[in-house]
XYZ file of C-alpha atoms in Angstrom:
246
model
C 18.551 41.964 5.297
C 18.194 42.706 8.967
C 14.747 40.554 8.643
C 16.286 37.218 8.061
C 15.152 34.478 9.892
C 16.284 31.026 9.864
C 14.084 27.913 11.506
C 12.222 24.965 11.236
C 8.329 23.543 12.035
C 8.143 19.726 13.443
C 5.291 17.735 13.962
C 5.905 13.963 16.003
C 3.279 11.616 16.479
C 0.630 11.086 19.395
C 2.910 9.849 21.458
C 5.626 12.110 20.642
C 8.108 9.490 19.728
C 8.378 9.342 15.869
C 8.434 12.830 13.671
C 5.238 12.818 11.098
C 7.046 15.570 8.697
C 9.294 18.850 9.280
C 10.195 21.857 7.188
C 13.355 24.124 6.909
C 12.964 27.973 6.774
C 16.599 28.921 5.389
C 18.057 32.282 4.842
C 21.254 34.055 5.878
C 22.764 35.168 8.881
C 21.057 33.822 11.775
C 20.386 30.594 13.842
C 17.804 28.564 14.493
C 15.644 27.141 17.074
C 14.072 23.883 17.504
C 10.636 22.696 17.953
C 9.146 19.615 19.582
C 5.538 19.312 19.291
C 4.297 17.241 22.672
C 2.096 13.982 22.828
C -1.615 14.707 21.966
C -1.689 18.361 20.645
C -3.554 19.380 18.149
C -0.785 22.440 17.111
C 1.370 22.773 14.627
C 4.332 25.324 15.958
C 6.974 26.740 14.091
C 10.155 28.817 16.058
C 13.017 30.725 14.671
C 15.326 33.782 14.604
C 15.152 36.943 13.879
C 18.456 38.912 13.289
C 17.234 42.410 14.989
C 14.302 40.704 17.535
C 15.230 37.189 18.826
C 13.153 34.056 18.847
C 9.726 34.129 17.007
C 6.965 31.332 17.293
C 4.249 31.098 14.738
C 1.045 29.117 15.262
C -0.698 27.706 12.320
C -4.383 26.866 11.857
C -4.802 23.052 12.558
C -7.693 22.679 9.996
C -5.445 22.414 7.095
C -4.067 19.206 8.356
C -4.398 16.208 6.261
C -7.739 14.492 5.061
C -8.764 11.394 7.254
C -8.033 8.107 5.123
C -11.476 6.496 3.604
C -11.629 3.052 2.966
C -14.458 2.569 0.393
C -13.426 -1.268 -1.467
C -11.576 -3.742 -0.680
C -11.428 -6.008 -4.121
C -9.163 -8.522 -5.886
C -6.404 -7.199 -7.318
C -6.667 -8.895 -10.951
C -10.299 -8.249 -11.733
C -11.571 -6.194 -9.234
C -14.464 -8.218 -7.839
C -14.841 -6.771 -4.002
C -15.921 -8.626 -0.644
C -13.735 -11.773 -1.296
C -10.066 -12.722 -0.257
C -8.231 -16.361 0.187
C -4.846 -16.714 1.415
C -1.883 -15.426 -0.435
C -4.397 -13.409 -2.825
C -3.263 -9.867 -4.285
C -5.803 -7.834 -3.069
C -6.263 -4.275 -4.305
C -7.887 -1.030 -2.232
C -9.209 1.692 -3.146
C -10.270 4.937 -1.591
C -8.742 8.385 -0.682
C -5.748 9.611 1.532
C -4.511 5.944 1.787
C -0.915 6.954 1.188
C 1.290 9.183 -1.031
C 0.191 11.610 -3.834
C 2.473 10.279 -6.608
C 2.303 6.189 -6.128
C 5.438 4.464 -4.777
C 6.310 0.359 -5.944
C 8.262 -0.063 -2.718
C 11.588 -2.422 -3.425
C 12.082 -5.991 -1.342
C 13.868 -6.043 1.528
C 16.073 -8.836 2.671
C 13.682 -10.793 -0.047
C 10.442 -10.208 1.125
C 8.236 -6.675 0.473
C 7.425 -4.715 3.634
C 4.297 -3.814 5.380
C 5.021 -0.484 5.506
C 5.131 2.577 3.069
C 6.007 6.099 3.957
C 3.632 5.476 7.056
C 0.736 2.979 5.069
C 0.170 -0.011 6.278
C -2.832 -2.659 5.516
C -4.332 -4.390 8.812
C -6.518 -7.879 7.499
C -7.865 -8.903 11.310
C -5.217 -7.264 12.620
C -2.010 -8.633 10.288
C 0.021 -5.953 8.628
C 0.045 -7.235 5.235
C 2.866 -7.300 2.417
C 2.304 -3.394 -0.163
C 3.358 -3.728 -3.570
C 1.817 -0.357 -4.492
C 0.707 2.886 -2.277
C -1.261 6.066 -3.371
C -3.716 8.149 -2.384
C -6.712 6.608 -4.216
C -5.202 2.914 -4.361
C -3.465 0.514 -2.515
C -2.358 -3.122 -3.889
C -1.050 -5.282 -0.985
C -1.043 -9.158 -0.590
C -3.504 -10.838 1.666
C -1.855 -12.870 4.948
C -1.748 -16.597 4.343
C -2.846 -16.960 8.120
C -6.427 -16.493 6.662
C -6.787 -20.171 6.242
C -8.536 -20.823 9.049
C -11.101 -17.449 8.792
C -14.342 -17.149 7.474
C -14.303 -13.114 7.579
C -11.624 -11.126 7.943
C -11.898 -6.979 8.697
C -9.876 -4.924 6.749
C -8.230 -1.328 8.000
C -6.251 1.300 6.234
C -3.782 3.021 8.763
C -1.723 6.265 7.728
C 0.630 7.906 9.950
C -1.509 6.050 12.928
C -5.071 7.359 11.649
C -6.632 3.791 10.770
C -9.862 3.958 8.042
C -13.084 2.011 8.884
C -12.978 -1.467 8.677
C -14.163 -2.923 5.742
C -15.702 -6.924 6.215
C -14.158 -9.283 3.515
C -15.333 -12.910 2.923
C -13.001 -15.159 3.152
C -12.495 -18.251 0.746
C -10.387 -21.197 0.398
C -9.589 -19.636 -3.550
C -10.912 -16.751 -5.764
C -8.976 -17.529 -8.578
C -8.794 -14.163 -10.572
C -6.400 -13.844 -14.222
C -4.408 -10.435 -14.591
C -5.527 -8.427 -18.046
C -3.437 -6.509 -20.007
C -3.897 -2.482 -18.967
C -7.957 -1.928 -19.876
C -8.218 -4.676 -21.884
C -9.657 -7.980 -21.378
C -6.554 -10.347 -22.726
C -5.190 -12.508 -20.326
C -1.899 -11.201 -18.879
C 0.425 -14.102 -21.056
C 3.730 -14.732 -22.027
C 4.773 -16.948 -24.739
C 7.123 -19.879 -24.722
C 10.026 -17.126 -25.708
C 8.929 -14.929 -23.129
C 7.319 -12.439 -24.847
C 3.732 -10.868 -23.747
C 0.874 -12.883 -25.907
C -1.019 -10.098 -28.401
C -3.228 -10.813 -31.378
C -0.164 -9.641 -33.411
C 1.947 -12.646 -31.544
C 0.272 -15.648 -30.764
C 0.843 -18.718 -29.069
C 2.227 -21.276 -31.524
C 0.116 -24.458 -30.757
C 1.750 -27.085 -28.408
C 4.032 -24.804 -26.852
C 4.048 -23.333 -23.530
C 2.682 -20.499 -21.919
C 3.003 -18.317 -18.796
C -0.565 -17.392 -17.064
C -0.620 -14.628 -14.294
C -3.635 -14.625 -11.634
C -4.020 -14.437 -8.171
C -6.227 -16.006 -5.680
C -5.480 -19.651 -6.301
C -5.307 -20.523 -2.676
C -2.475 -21.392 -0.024
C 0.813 -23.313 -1.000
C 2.905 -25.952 0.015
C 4.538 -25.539 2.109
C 3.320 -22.146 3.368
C 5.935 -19.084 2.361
C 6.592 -16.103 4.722
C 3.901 -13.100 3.817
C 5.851 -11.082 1.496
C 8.435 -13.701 0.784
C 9.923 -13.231 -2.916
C 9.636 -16.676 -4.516
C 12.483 -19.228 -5.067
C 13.548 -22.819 -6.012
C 12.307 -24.789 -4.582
C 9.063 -23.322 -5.741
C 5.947 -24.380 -3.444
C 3.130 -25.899 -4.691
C -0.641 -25.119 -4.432
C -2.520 -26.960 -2.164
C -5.601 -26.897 -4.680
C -5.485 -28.383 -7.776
C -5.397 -26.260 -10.715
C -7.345 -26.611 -14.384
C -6.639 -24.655 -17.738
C -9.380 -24.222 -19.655
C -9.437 -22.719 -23.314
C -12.572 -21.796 -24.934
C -13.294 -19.798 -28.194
């Protein structure tokens, strides 16, 4: 095939110091040129090699770039009530083009989860915040325990250095919040033996059971944002009551 070209499109950020995404055009027989895109264009360029004509540079249309990010809640991450963060909390976000397609649980590194995933962060005032979870339409991250002192707090999606609008959270000294079970509305519980809590397996009376919630307020003593929990376990600074109706 006297046609085949080989090359590869780049694009680097604004400041043309970290590469946003690239692609390979492979096929036999030639070589291939580079591109750099410069700081603060708004092109997309993509160079190769011809066999039988030399070097070849396509342009691309710009408008089929990716969506803005939208921040539209900002909302506790165990049932959803927006507006209202403490310390510590598991908050969750939700909008559009805050992340990747298919959702990503990002693993912990050197013990604590990062603030980064594939080029998401969440900014509370300003404070890149621990991600457990990144997708398009939904981000669950863990609010900065340096909210102590805060009465409001603005909250910003950035993606690949595009930030969202800020969203204004209150800030509380606890908005204690219990995880459910998928849809339902059981208490996320384990029993004594460590299995989940259903209808079909109960709680045998007297024993002990494991509760999951967030937004119970700042520990003692404070942990690093992130930081995966070990002996000794900290404390909460609040005291804690479990009630049991019904």
């Amino acid at each position: 095939n006297s046609r085949a070209m080989q090359g590869f499109a780049a694009r680097l950020d604004a400041t043309g110091s970290r590469l946003l995404y690239s692609s390979y055009f492979k096929a036999p027989g030639s070589g291939a040129t580079a591109v750099a895109i410069g700081a603060g264009t708004s092109r997309l360029l993509a160079a190769g090699r011809f066999e039988d004509t030399g070097a070849a540079v396509v342009e691309f249309d710009e408008s089929v770039r990716a969506a803005d990010p939208v921040l539209t809640c900002v909302a506790n991450g165990a049932n959803f009530i927006p507006n209202r963060v403490s310390p510590g909390q598991v908050l969750t976000l939700f909008g559009s083009a805050l992340g990747p397609r298919t959702g990503v649980v990002p693993a912990a590194v050197a013990g604590r989860m990062p603030i980064q995933v594939e080029g998401t962060r969440v900014l509370v005032d300003g404070i890149a915040s621990p991600i457990l979870f990144a997708r398009a339409d939904q981000i669950n991250a863990v609010a900065p325990f340096a909210l102590t002192a805060r009465r409001n707090v603005e909250v910003v999606v950035e993606v690949n250095g595009r930030r969202t609008a800020a969203q204004t959270v209150e800030v509380l000294d606890a908005v204690p919040a219990v995880f459910q079970l998928g849809l339902t509305n059981r208490a996320a519980v384990l029993n004594q033996d460590g299995a989940v809590n259903t209808p079909a397996n109960p709680a045998k009376r007297g024993s002990i059971v494991s509760i999951f919630l967030t937004g119970a307020g700042t520990l003692d003593p404070v942990p690093a944002d992130g930081a995966i929990a070990g002996a000794p376990l900290p404390t909460h600074k609040l005291p804690i009551q479990v009630l049991f109706t019904g």
